[in-house]
């Protein structure tokens, strides 16, 4: 489904070279929930932006659904991106649009007819539990409700991959729990591959099947969640394990 081969990302800033990612090799299976955990500055957000080509790799190959993303022309890349949904930490909603209109936005951009847009938006509003708030504006919503709109919008084009970049870090624990339950349900019902970027161990423990630990731009440990966090080998992994008292698999 998703494969990164020897991926490297280097930024040149004012004659200073910064290596954000070094020789990343990852394989994410179709239909799994895959976690990438690391502290701030570890390179995890750069990594997720490479998967949907919001950033170009300096070296290496990025494959999604059998397509080498870093070799696609602009038109093919635009079409490929429609199959990759993105959920953001700060929601990125359009303040002048209602819940319904925010969810409709990517479908309008893709040129769908109004009848099809209306039908799809109604389905998504129901899916994320916002039927009563369909005509509300972002300023009238709680953080959890805003993120539900963000999830619905990310699902609008029936993506095969859902990228979540710190989607719960701005939310309180109870709201985080409800958002993770929603993502788990979406994965279970539709088989969408979900990649979760986070610095929070409990997020990984709650719903991920496998996890990669990233530190200093490198993957230092990788494997099934129960294996990696049940028997951590690297010091940074041990630090993350300490965030959660008991590891009992995916609750």
mmCIF file with all atom_site columns, C-alpha atoms in Angstrom, residues 22-214:
data_model
loop_
_atom_site.group_PDB
_atom_site.id
_atom_site.type_symbol
_atom_site.label_atom_id
_atom_site.label_alt_id
_atom_site.label_comp_id
_atom_site.label_asym_id
_atom_site.label_entity_id
_atom_site.label_seq_id
_atom_site.pdbx_PDB_ins_code
_atom_site.Cartn_x
_atom_site.Cartn_y
_atom_site.Cartn_z
_atom_site.occupancy
_atom_site.B_iso_or_equiv
_atom_site.pdbx_formal_charge
_atom_site.auth_seq_id
_atom_site.auth_comp_id
_atom_site.auth_asym_id
_atom_site.auth_atom_id
_atom_site.pdbx_PDB_model_num
ATOM 1   C CA . UNK A 1 22  ? 17.713  10.087 6.923   1.00 0.00 ? 22  UNK A CA 1
ATOM 2   C CA . UNK A 1 23  ? 17.304  6.847  4.971   1.00 0.00 ? 23  UNK A CA 1
ATOM 3   C CA . UNK A 1 24  ? 13.676  6.169  5.908   1.00 0.00 ? 24  UNK A CA 1
ATOM 4   C CA . UNK A 1 25  ? 12.450  2.697  4.963   1.00 0.00 ? 25  UNK A CA 1
ATOM 5   C CA . UNK A 1 26  ? 8.824   1.899  5.774   1.00 0.00 ? 26  UNK A CA 1
ATOM 6   C CA . UNK A 1 27  ? 6.151   -0.440 4.487   1.00 0.00 ? 27  UNK A CA 1
ATOM 7   C CA . UNK A 1 28  ? 2.558   0.175  5.579   1.00 0.00 ? 28  UNK A CA 1
ATOM 8   C CA . UNK A 1 29  ? -0.019  -2.476 4.755   1.00 0.00 ? 29  UNK A CA 1
ATOM 9   C CA . UNK A 1 30  ? -3.410  -1.841 3.233   1.00 0.00 ? 30  UNK A CA 1
ATOM 10  C CA . UNK A 1 31  ? -6.133  -1.427 5.849   1.00 0.00 ? 31  UNK A CA 1
ATOM 11  C CA . UNK A 1 32  ? -3.941  -1.045 8.914   1.00 0.00 ? 32  UNK A CA 1
ATOM 12  C CA . UNK A 1 33  ? -3.676  1.778  11.418  1.00 0.00 ? 33  UNK A CA 1
ATOM 13  C CA . UNK A 1 34  ? -0.017  2.683  11.540  1.00 0.00 ? 34  UNK A CA 1
ATOM 14  C CA . UNK A 1 35  ? 1.445   4.990  14.175  1.00 0.00 ? 35  UNK A CA 1
ATOM 15  C CA . UNK A 1 36  ? 4.539   7.155  13.851  1.00 0.00 ? 36  UNK A CA 1
ATOM 16  C CA . UNK A 1 37  ? 5.626   8.497  17.219  1.00 0.00 ? 37  UNK A CA 1
ATOM 17  C CA . UNK A 1 38  ? 8.372   10.964 18.049  1.00 0.00 ? 38  UNK A CA 1
ATOM 18  C CA . UNK A 1 39  ? 9.068   14.143 19.945  1.00 0.00 ? 39  UNK A CA 1
ATOM 19  C CA . UNK A 1 40  ? 8.815   17.628 18.451  1.00 0.00 ? 40  UNK A CA 1
ATOM 20  C CA . UNK A 1 41  ? 11.425  18.122 15.748  1.00 0.00 ? 41  UNK A CA 1
ATOM 21  C CA . UNK A 1 42  ? 11.995  14.394 15.210  1.00 0.00 ? 42  UNK A CA 1
ATOM 22  C CA . UNK A 1 43  ? 10.872  14.611 11.569  1.00 0.00 ? 43  UNK A CA 1
ATOM 23  C CA . UNK A 1 44  ? 7.458   12.965 11.829  1.00 0.00 ? 44  UNK A CA 1
ATOM 24  C CA . UNK A 1 45  ? 5.463   15.827 10.257  1.00 0.00 ? 45  UNK A CA 1
ATOM 25  C CA . UNK A 1 46  ? 7.969   16.069 7.407   1.00 0.00 ? 46  UNK A CA 1
ATOM 26  C CA . UNK A 1 47  ? 7.510   12.352 6.861   1.00 0.00 ? 47  UNK A CA 1
ATOM 27  C CA . UNK A 1 48  ? 3.725   12.573 6.572   1.00 0.00 ? 48  UNK A CA 1
ATOM 28  C CA . UNK A 1 49  ? 3.993   15.537 4.196   1.00 0.00 ? 49  UNK A CA 1
ATOM 29  C CA . UNK A 1 50  ? 6.233   13.467 1.938   1.00 0.00 ? 50  UNK A CA 1
ATOM 30  C CA . UNK A 1 51  ? 3.640   10.711 1.629   1.00 0.00 ? 51  UNK A CA 1
ATOM 31  C CA . UNK A 1 52  ? 1.150   13.022 -0.102  1.00 0.00 ? 52  UNK A CA 1
ATOM 32  C CA . UNK A 1 53  ? 3.944   15.044 -1.731  1.00 0.00 ? 53  UNK A CA 1
ATOM 33  C CA . UNK A 1 54  ? 3.318   18.331 0.056   1.00 0.00 ? 54  UNK A CA 1
ATOM 34  C CA . UNK A 1 55  ? 7.105   18.077 0.305   1.00 0.00 ? 55  UNK A CA 1
ATOM 35  C CA . UNK A 1 56  ? 9.467   16.569 -2.274  1.00 0.00 ? 56  UNK A CA 1
ATOM 36  C CA . UNK A 1 57  ? 12.072  14.055 -1.099  1.00 0.00 ? 57  UNK A CA 1
ATOM 37  C CA . UNK A 1 58  ? 15.719  14.921 -1.600  1.00 0.00 ? 58  UNK A CA 1
ATOM 38  C CA . UNK A 1 59  ? 16.383  11.256 -2.329  1.00 0.00 ? 59  UNK A CA 1
ATOM 39  C CA . UNK A 1 60  ? 14.556  7.928  -2.285  1.00 0.00 ? 60  UNK A CA 1
ATOM 40  C CA . UNK A 1 61  ? 11.235  6.564  -3.534  1.00 0.00 ? 61  UNK A CA 1
ATOM 41  C CA . UNK A 1 62  ? 7.677   7.103  -2.264  1.00 0.00 ? 62  UNK A CA 1
ATOM 42  C CA . UNK A 1 63  ? 5.052   4.588  -3.387  1.00 0.00 ? 63  UNK A CA 1
ATOM 43  C CA . UNK A 1 64  ? 1.317   4.805  -2.651  1.00 0.00 ? 64  UNK A CA 1
ATOM 44  C CA . UNK A 1 65  ? -1.156  2.327  -4.168  1.00 0.00 ? 65  UNK A CA 1
ATOM 45  C CA . UNK A 1 66  ? 1.392   1.126  -6.714  1.00 0.00 ? 66  UNK A CA 1
ATOM 46  C CA . UNK A 1 67  ? 2.223   4.625  -7.924  1.00 0.00 ? 67  UNK A CA 1
ATOM 47  C CA . UNK A 1 68  ? 5.586   6.239  -7.409  1.00 0.00 ? 68  UNK A CA 1
ATOM 48  C CA . UNK A 1 69  ? 4.420   9.596  -6.079  1.00 0.00 ? 69  UNK A CA 1
ATOM 49  C CA . UNK A 1 70  ? 7.699   11.451 -6.493  1.00 0.00 ? 70  UNK A CA 1
ATOM 50  C CA . UNK A 1 71  ? 7.662   10.752 -10.251 1.00 0.00 ? 71  UNK A CA 1
ATOM 51  C CA . UNK A 1 72  ? 4.092   11.846 -11.044 1.00 0.00 ? 72  UNK A CA 1
ATOM 52  C CA . UNK A 1 73  ? 3.391   14.920 -13.143 1.00 0.00 ? 73  UNK A CA 1
ATOM 53  C CA . UNK A 1 74  ? 1.161   17.654 -11.709 1.00 0.00 ? 74  UNK A CA 1
ATOM 54  C CA . UNK A 1 75  ? -2.089  16.287 -13.148 1.00 0.00 ? 75  UNK A CA 1
ATOM 55  C CA . UNK A 1 76  ? -1.479  12.695 -12.046 1.00 0.00 ? 76  UNK A CA 1
ATOM 56  C CA . UNK A 1 77  ? -0.356  13.911 -8.628  1.00 0.00 ? 77  UNK A CA 1
ATOM 57  C CA . UNK A 1 78  ? -3.560  15.938 -8.244  1.00 0.00 ? 78  UNK A CA 1
ATOM 58  C CA . UNK A 1 79  ? -5.626  12.811 -8.970  1.00 0.00 ? 79  UNK A CA 1
ATOM 59  C CA . UNK A 1 80  ? -3.505  10.656 -6.652  1.00 0.00 ? 80  UNK A CA 1
ATOM 60  C CA . UNK A 1 81  ? -3.935  13.162 -3.816  1.00 0.00 ? 81  UNK A CA 1
ATOM 61  C CA . UNK A 1 82  ? -7.720  12.831 -4.053  1.00 0.00 ? 82  UNK A CA 1
ATOM 62  C CA . UNK A 1 83  ? -7.262  9.324  -2.672  1.00 0.00 ? 83  UNK A CA 1
ATOM 63  C CA . UNK A 1 84  ? -5.263  10.615 0.311   1.00 0.00 ? 84  UNK A CA 1
ATOM 64  C CA . UNK A 1 85  ? -7.238  12.431 3.026   1.00 0.00 ? 85  UNK A CA 1
ATOM 65  C CA . UNK A 1 86  ? -5.502  14.669 5.568   1.00 0.00 ? 86  UNK A CA 1
ATOM 66  C CA . UNK A 1 87  ? -6.539  15.596 9.127   1.00 0.00 ? 87  UNK A CA 1
ATOM 67  C CA . UNK A 1 88  ? -4.749  18.544 10.720  1.00 0.00 ? 88  UNK A CA 1
ATOM 68  C CA . UNK A 1 89  ? -3.928  19.452 14.329  1.00 0.00 ? 89  UNK A CA 1
ATOM 69  C CA . UNK A 1 90  ? -5.548  22.898 14.045  1.00 0.00 ? 90  UNK A CA 1
ATOM 70  C CA . UNK A 1 91  ? -8.547  21.734 12.002  1.00 0.00 ? 91  UNK A CA 1
ATOM 71  C CA . UNK A 1 92  ? -7.940  24.117 9.016   1.00 0.00 ? 92  UNK A CA 1
ATOM 72  C CA . UNK A 1 93  ? -11.642 24.804 8.579   1.00 0.00 ? 93  UNK A CA 1
ATOM 73  C CA . UNK A 1 94  ? -12.968 27.709 6.518   1.00 0.00 ? 94  UNK A CA 1
ATOM 74  C CA . UNK A 1 95  ? -14.492 30.119 9.053   1.00 0.00 ? 95  UNK A CA 1
ATOM 75  C CA . UNK A 1 96  ? -16.973 31.610 6.558   1.00 0.00 ? 96  UNK A CA 1
ATOM 76  C CA . UNK A 1 97  ? -18.447 28.185 5.723   1.00 0.00 ? 97  UNK A CA 1
ATOM 77  C CA . UNK A 1 98  ? -20.849 26.030 7.708   1.00 0.00 ? 98  UNK A CA 1
ATOM 78  C CA . UNK A 1 99  ? -20.136 22.435 8.679   1.00 0.00 ? 99  UNK A CA 1
ATOM 79  C CA . UNK A 1 100 ? -21.975 21.273 5.581   1.00 0.00 ? 100 UNK A CA 1
ATOM 80  C CA . UNK A 1 101 ? -20.133 23.712 3.317   1.00 0.00 ? 101 UNK A CA 1
ATOM 81  C CA . UNK A 1 102 ? -16.717 22.847 4.759   1.00 0.00 ? 102 UNK A CA 1
ATOM 82  C CA . UNK A 1 103 ? -17.273 19.148 4.068   1.00 0.00 ? 103 UNK A CA 1
ATOM 83  C CA . UNK A 1 104 ? -18.524 19.928 0.553   1.00 0.00 ? 104 UNK A CA 1
ATOM 84  C CA . UNK A 1 105 ? -15.465 22.008 -0.331  1.00 0.00 ? 105 UNK A CA 1
ATOM 85  C CA . UNK A 1 106 ? -13.146 19.240 -1.680  1.00 0.00 ? 106 UNK A CA 1
ATOM 86  C CA . UNK A 1 107 ? -16.025 17.801 -3.703  1.00 0.00 ? 107 UNK A CA 1
ATOM 87  C CA . UNK A 1 108 ? -16.693 21.208 -5.254  1.00 0.00 ? 108 UNK A CA 1
ATOM 88  C CA . UNK A 1 109 ? -12.985 21.512 -6.138  1.00 0.00 ? 109 UNK A CA 1
ATOM 89  C CA . UNK A 1 110 ? -13.126 18.054 -7.740  1.00 0.00 ? 110 UNK A CA 1
ATOM 90  C CA . UNK A 1 111 ? -16.097 19.168 -9.863  1.00 0.00 ? 111 UNK A CA 1
ATOM 91  C CA . UNK A 1 112 ? -18.822 16.858 -8.578  1.00 0.00 ? 112 UNK A CA 1
ATOM 92  C CA . UNK A 1 113 ? -22.450 17.740 -9.429  1.00 0.00 ? 113 UNK A CA 1
ATOM 93  C CA . UNK A 1 114 ? -24.493 19.378 -6.657  1.00 0.00 ? 114 UNK A CA 1
ATOM 94  C CA . UNK A 1 115 ? -26.825 16.405 -6.154  1.00 0.00 ? 115 UNK A CA 1
ATOM 95  C CA . UNK A 1 116 ? -23.891 14.056 -5.584  1.00 0.00 ? 116 UNK A CA 1
ATOM 96  C CA . UNK A 1 117 ? -22.209 16.546 -3.250  1.00 0.00 ? 117 UNK A CA 1
ATOM 97  C CA . UNK A 1 118 ? -25.369 16.964 -1.156  1.00 0.00 ? 118 UNK A CA 1
ATOM 98  C CA . UNK A 1 119 ? -25.818 13.195 -0.833  1.00 0.00 ? 119 UNK A CA 1
ATOM 99  C CA . UNK A 1 120 ? -22.189 12.561 0.131   1.00 0.00 ? 120 UNK A CA 1
ATOM 100 C CA . UNK A 1 121 ? -22.097 15.441 2.628   1.00 0.00 ? 121 UNK A CA 1
ATOM 101 C CA . UNK A 1 122 ? -25.265 14.181 4.346   1.00 0.00 ? 122 UNK A CA 1
ATOM 102 C CA . UNK A 1 123 ? -23.716 10.700 4.658   1.00 0.00 ? 123 UNK A CA 1
ATOM 103 C CA . UNK A 1 124 ? -20.541 12.112 6.189   1.00 0.00 ? 124 UNK A CA 1
ATOM 104 C CA . UNK A 1 125 ? -22.327 14.410 8.627   1.00 0.00 ? 125 UNK A CA 1
ATOM 105 C CA . UNK A 1 126 ? -24.238 11.406 9.931   1.00 0.00 ? 126 UNK A CA 1
ATOM 106 C CA . UNK A 1 127 ? -21.067 9.284  10.061  1.00 0.00 ? 127 UNK A CA 1
ATOM 107 C CA . UNK A 1 128 ? -19.223 11.763 12.297  1.00 0.00 ? 128 UNK A CA 1
ATOM 108 C CA . UNK A 1 129 ? -22.258 12.484 14.478  1.00 0.00 ? 129 UNK A CA 1
ATOM 109 C CA . UNK A 1 130 ? -22.867 16.126 13.577  1.00 0.00 ? 130 UNK A CA 1
ATOM 110 C CA . UNK A 1 131 ? -26.414 15.986 12.187  1.00 0.00 ? 131 UNK A CA 1
ATOM 111 C CA . UNK A 1 132 ? -27.622 18.607 14.674  1.00 0.00 ? 132 UNK A CA 1
ATOM 112 C CA . UNK A 1 133 ? -24.725 20.941 13.836  1.00 0.00 ? 133 UNK A CA 1
ATOM 113 C CA . UNK A 1 134 ? -24.799 20.768 10.035  1.00 0.00 ? 134 UNK A CA 1
ATOM 114 C CA . UNK A 1 135 ? -25.524 24.474 9.586   1.00 0.00 ? 135 UNK A CA 1
ATOM 115 C CA . UNK A 1 136 ? -23.260 25.759 12.366  1.00 0.00 ? 136 UNK A CA 1
ATOM 116 C CA . UNK A 1 137 ? -20.088 27.736 11.687  1.00 0.00 ? 137 UNK A CA 1
ATOM 117 C CA . UNK A 1 138 ? -16.655 26.710 13.070  1.00 0.00 ? 138 UNK A CA 1
ATOM 118 C CA . UNK A 1 139 ? -16.772 29.494 15.679  1.00 0.00 ? 139 UNK A CA 1
ATOM 119 C CA . UNK A 1 140 ? -19.873 27.824 17.147  1.00 0.00 ? 140 UNK A CA 1
ATOM 120 C CA . UNK A 1 141 ? -18.232 24.407 17.513  1.00 0.00 ? 141 UNK A CA 1
ATOM 121 C CA . UNK A 1 142 ? -16.140 22.759 20.209  1.00 0.00 ? 142 UNK A CA 1
ATOM 122 C CA . UNK A 1 143 ? -12.645 21.473 19.411  1.00 0.00 ? 143 UNK A CA 1
ATOM 123 C CA . UNK A 1 144 ? -13.907 17.916 19.103  1.00 0.00 ? 144 UNK A CA 1
ATOM 124 C CA . UNK A 1 145 ? -16.716 18.952 16.776  1.00 0.00 ? 145 UNK A CA 1
ATOM 125 C CA . UNK A 1 146 ? -14.263 20.891 14.598  1.00 0.00 ? 146 UNK A CA 1
ATOM 126 C CA . UNK A 1 147 ? -12.067 17.821 14.316  1.00 0.00 ? 147 UNK A CA 1
ATOM 127 C CA . UNK A 1 148 ? -15.083 15.723 13.346  1.00 0.00 ? 148 UNK A CA 1
ATOM 128 C CA . UNK A 1 149 ? -15.722 18.196 10.519  1.00 0.00 ? 149 UNK A CA 1
ATOM 129 C CA . UNK A 1 150 ? -12.058 17.853 9.550   1.00 0.00 ? 150 UNK A CA 1
ATOM 130 C CA . UNK A 1 151 ? -12.384 14.068 9.467   1.00 0.00 ? 151 UNK A CA 1
ATOM 131 C CA . UNK A 1 152 ? -15.581 14.211 7.393   1.00 0.00 ? 152 UNK A CA 1
ATOM 132 C CA . UNK A 1 153 ? -13.935 16.603 4.931   1.00 0.00 ? 153 UNK A CA 1
ATOM 133 C CA . UNK A 1 154 ? -10.886 14.313 4.669   1.00 0.00 ? 154 UNK A CA 1
ATOM 134 C CA . UNK A 1 155 ? -13.228 11.416 3.804   1.00 0.00 ? 155 UNK A CA 1
ATOM 135 C CA . UNK A 1 156 ? -15.212 13.346 1.179   1.00 0.00 ? 156 UNK A CA 1
ATOM 136 C CA . UNK A 1 157 ? -13.414 11.908 -1.864  1.00 0.00 ? 157 UNK A CA 1
ATOM 137 C CA . UNK A 1 158 ? -13.557 8.304  -0.573  1.00 0.00 ? 158 UNK A CA 1
ATOM 138 C CA . UNK A 1 159 ? -9.801  8.155  0.092   1.00 0.00 ? 159 UNK A CA 1
ATOM 139 C CA . UNK A 1 160 ? -7.868  4.931  0.442   1.00 0.00 ? 160 UNK A CA 1
ATOM 140 C CA . UNK A 1 161 ? -5.400  6.547  2.855   1.00 0.00 ? 161 UNK A CA 1
ATOM 141 C CA . UNK A 1 162 ? -6.061  8.898  5.775   1.00 0.00 ? 162 UNK A CA 1
ATOM 142 C CA . UNK A 1 163 ? -3.139  10.903 7.177   1.00 0.00 ? 163 UNK A CA 1
ATOM 143 C CA . UNK A 1 164 ? -3.544  12.288 10.691  1.00 0.00 ? 164 UNK A CA 1
ATOM 144 C CA . UNK A 1 165 ? -0.949  14.859 11.773  1.00 0.00 ? 165 UNK A CA 1
ATOM 145 C CA . UNK A 1 166 ? -1.226  15.333 15.564  1.00 0.00 ? 166 UNK A CA 1
ATOM 146 C CA . UNK A 1 167 ? -5.016  15.364 15.129  1.00 0.00 ? 167 UNK A CA 1
ATOM 147 C CA . UNK A 1 168 ? -5.742  14.942 18.857  1.00 0.00 ? 168 UNK A CA 1
ATOM 148 C CA . UNK A 1 169 ? -2.959  16.973 20.475  1.00 0.00 ? 169 UNK A CA 1
ATOM 149 C CA . UNK A 1 170 ? -5.136  20.100 20.820  1.00 0.00 ? 170 UNK A CA 1
ATOM 150 C CA . UNK A 1 171 ? -7.990  18.160 22.441  1.00 0.00 ? 171 UNK A CA 1
ATOM 151 C CA . UNK A 1 172 ? -8.785  17.207 26.025  1.00 0.00 ? 172 UNK A CA 1
ATOM 152 C CA . UNK A 1 173 ? -8.486  13.511 27.038  1.00 0.00 ? 173 UNK A CA 1
ATOM 153 C CA . UNK A 1 174 ? -12.216 12.702 26.807  1.00 0.00 ? 174 UNK A CA 1
ATOM 154 C CA . UNK A 1 175 ? -12.533 14.314 23.361  1.00 0.00 ? 175 UNK A CA 1
ATOM 155 C CA . UNK A 1 176 ? -9.340  12.599 22.226  1.00 0.00 ? 176 UNK A CA 1
ATOM 156 C CA . UNK A 1 177 ? -10.880 9.263  23.214  1.00 0.00 ? 177 UNK A CA 1
ATOM 157 C CA . UNK A 1 178 ? -14.012 9.945  21.143  1.00 0.00 ? 178 UNK A CA 1
ATOM 158 C CA . UNK A 1 179 ? -11.982 11.011 18.085  1.00 0.00 ? 179 UNK A CA 1
ATOM 159 C CA . UNK A 1 180 ? -9.792  7.896  18.299  1.00 0.00 ? 180 UNK A CA 1
ATOM 160 C CA . UNK A 1 181 ? -12.920 5.732  18.578  1.00 0.00 ? 181 UNK A CA 1
ATOM 161 C CA . UNK A 1 182 ? -14.283 7.425  15.445  1.00 0.00 ? 182 UNK A CA 1
ATOM 162 C CA . UNK A 1 183 ? -11.051 6.777  13.519  1.00 0.00 ? 183 UNK A CA 1
ATOM 163 C CA . UNK A 1 184 ? -11.048 3.143  14.649  1.00 0.00 ? 184 UNK A CA 1
ATOM 164 C CA . UNK A 1 185 ? -14.661 2.768  13.478  1.00 0.00 ? 185 UNK A CA 1
ATOM 165 C CA . UNK A 1 186 ? -13.833 4.343  10.087  1.00 0.00 ? 186 UNK A CA 1
ATOM 166 C CA . UNK A 1 187 ? -10.940 1.918  9.669   1.00 0.00 ? 187 UNK A CA 1
ATOM 167 C CA . UNK A 1 188 ? -13.121 -1.049 10.653  1.00 0.00 ? 188 UNK A CA 1
ATOM 168 C CA . UNK A 1 189 ? -16.076 -0.118 8.429   1.00 0.00 ? 189 UNK A CA 1
ATOM 169 C CA . UNK A 1 190 ? -14.279 1.072  5.308   1.00 0.00 ? 190 UNK A CA 1
ATOM 170 C CA . UNK A 1 191 ? -10.844 -0.551 5.476   1.00 0.00 ? 191 UNK A CA 1
ATOM 171 C CA . UNK A 1 192 ? -9.115  2.796  5.018   1.00 0.00 ? 192 UNK A CA 1
ATOM 172 C CA . UNK A 1 193 ? -5.395  2.766  5.778   1.00 0.00 ? 193 UNK A CA 1
ATOM 173 C CA . UNK A 1 194 ? -4.733  5.312  8.544   1.00 0.00 ? 194 UNK A CA 1
ATOM 174 C CA . UNK A 1 195 ? -1.351  6.807  9.433   1.00 0.00 ? 195 UNK A CA 1
ATOM 175 C CA . UNK A 1 196 ? -1.257  8.559  12.799  1.00 0.00 ? 196 UNK A CA 1
ATOM 176 C CA . UNK A 1 197 ? 1.533   11.015 13.585  1.00 0.00 ? 197 UNK A CA 1
ATOM 177 C CA . UNK A 1 198 ? 1.739   11.763 17.299  1.00 0.00 ? 198 UNK A CA 1
ATOM 178 C CA . UNK A 1 199 ? 3.950   12.364 20.312  1.00 0.00 ? 199 UNK A CA 1
ATOM 179 C CA . UNK A 1 200 ? 1.359   10.784 22.625  1.00 0.00 ? 200 UNK A CA 1
ATOM 180 C CA . UNK A 1 201 ? 1.881   7.161  23.578  1.00 0.00 ? 201 UNK A CA 1
ATOM 181 C CA . UNK A 1 202 ? -1.743  6.539  24.603  1.00 0.00 ? 202 UNK A CA 1
ATOM 182 C CA . UNK A 1 203 ? -2.884  7.452  21.058  1.00 0.00 ? 203 UNK A CA 1
ATOM 183 C CA . UNK A 1 204 ? -0.658  4.712  19.627  1.00 0.00 ? 204 UNK A CA 1
ATOM 184 C CA . UNK A 1 205 ? -1.754  2.196  22.260  1.00 0.00 ? 205 UNK A CA 1
ATOM 185 C CA . UNK A 1 206 ? -5.444  2.896  21.741  1.00 0.00 ? 206 UNK A CA 1
ATOM 186 C CA . UNK A 1 207 ? -5.901  2.073  18.047  1.00 0.00 ? 207 UNK A CA 1
ATOM 187 C CA . UNK A 1 208 ? -2.649  1.372  16.158  1.00 0.00 ? 208 UNK A CA 1
ATOM 188 C CA . UNK A 1 209 ? -1.683  -2.033 14.822  1.00 0.00 ? 209 UNK A CA 1
ATOM 189 C CA . UNK A 1 210 ? 1.974   -1.203 14.208  1.00 0.00 ? 210 UNK A CA 1
ATOM 190 C CA . UNK A 1 211 ? 4.262   1.667  15.162  1.00 0.00 ? 211 UNK A CA 1
ATOM 191 C CA . UNK A 1 212 ? 7.516   3.296  14.104  1.00 0.00 ? 212 UNK A CA 1
ATOM 192 C CA . UNK A 1 213 ? 9.544   5.350  16.559  1.00 0.00 ? 213 UNK A CA 1
ATOM 193 C CA . UNK A 1 214 ? 11.323  8.284  14.919  1.00 0.00 ? 214 UNK A CA 1
#
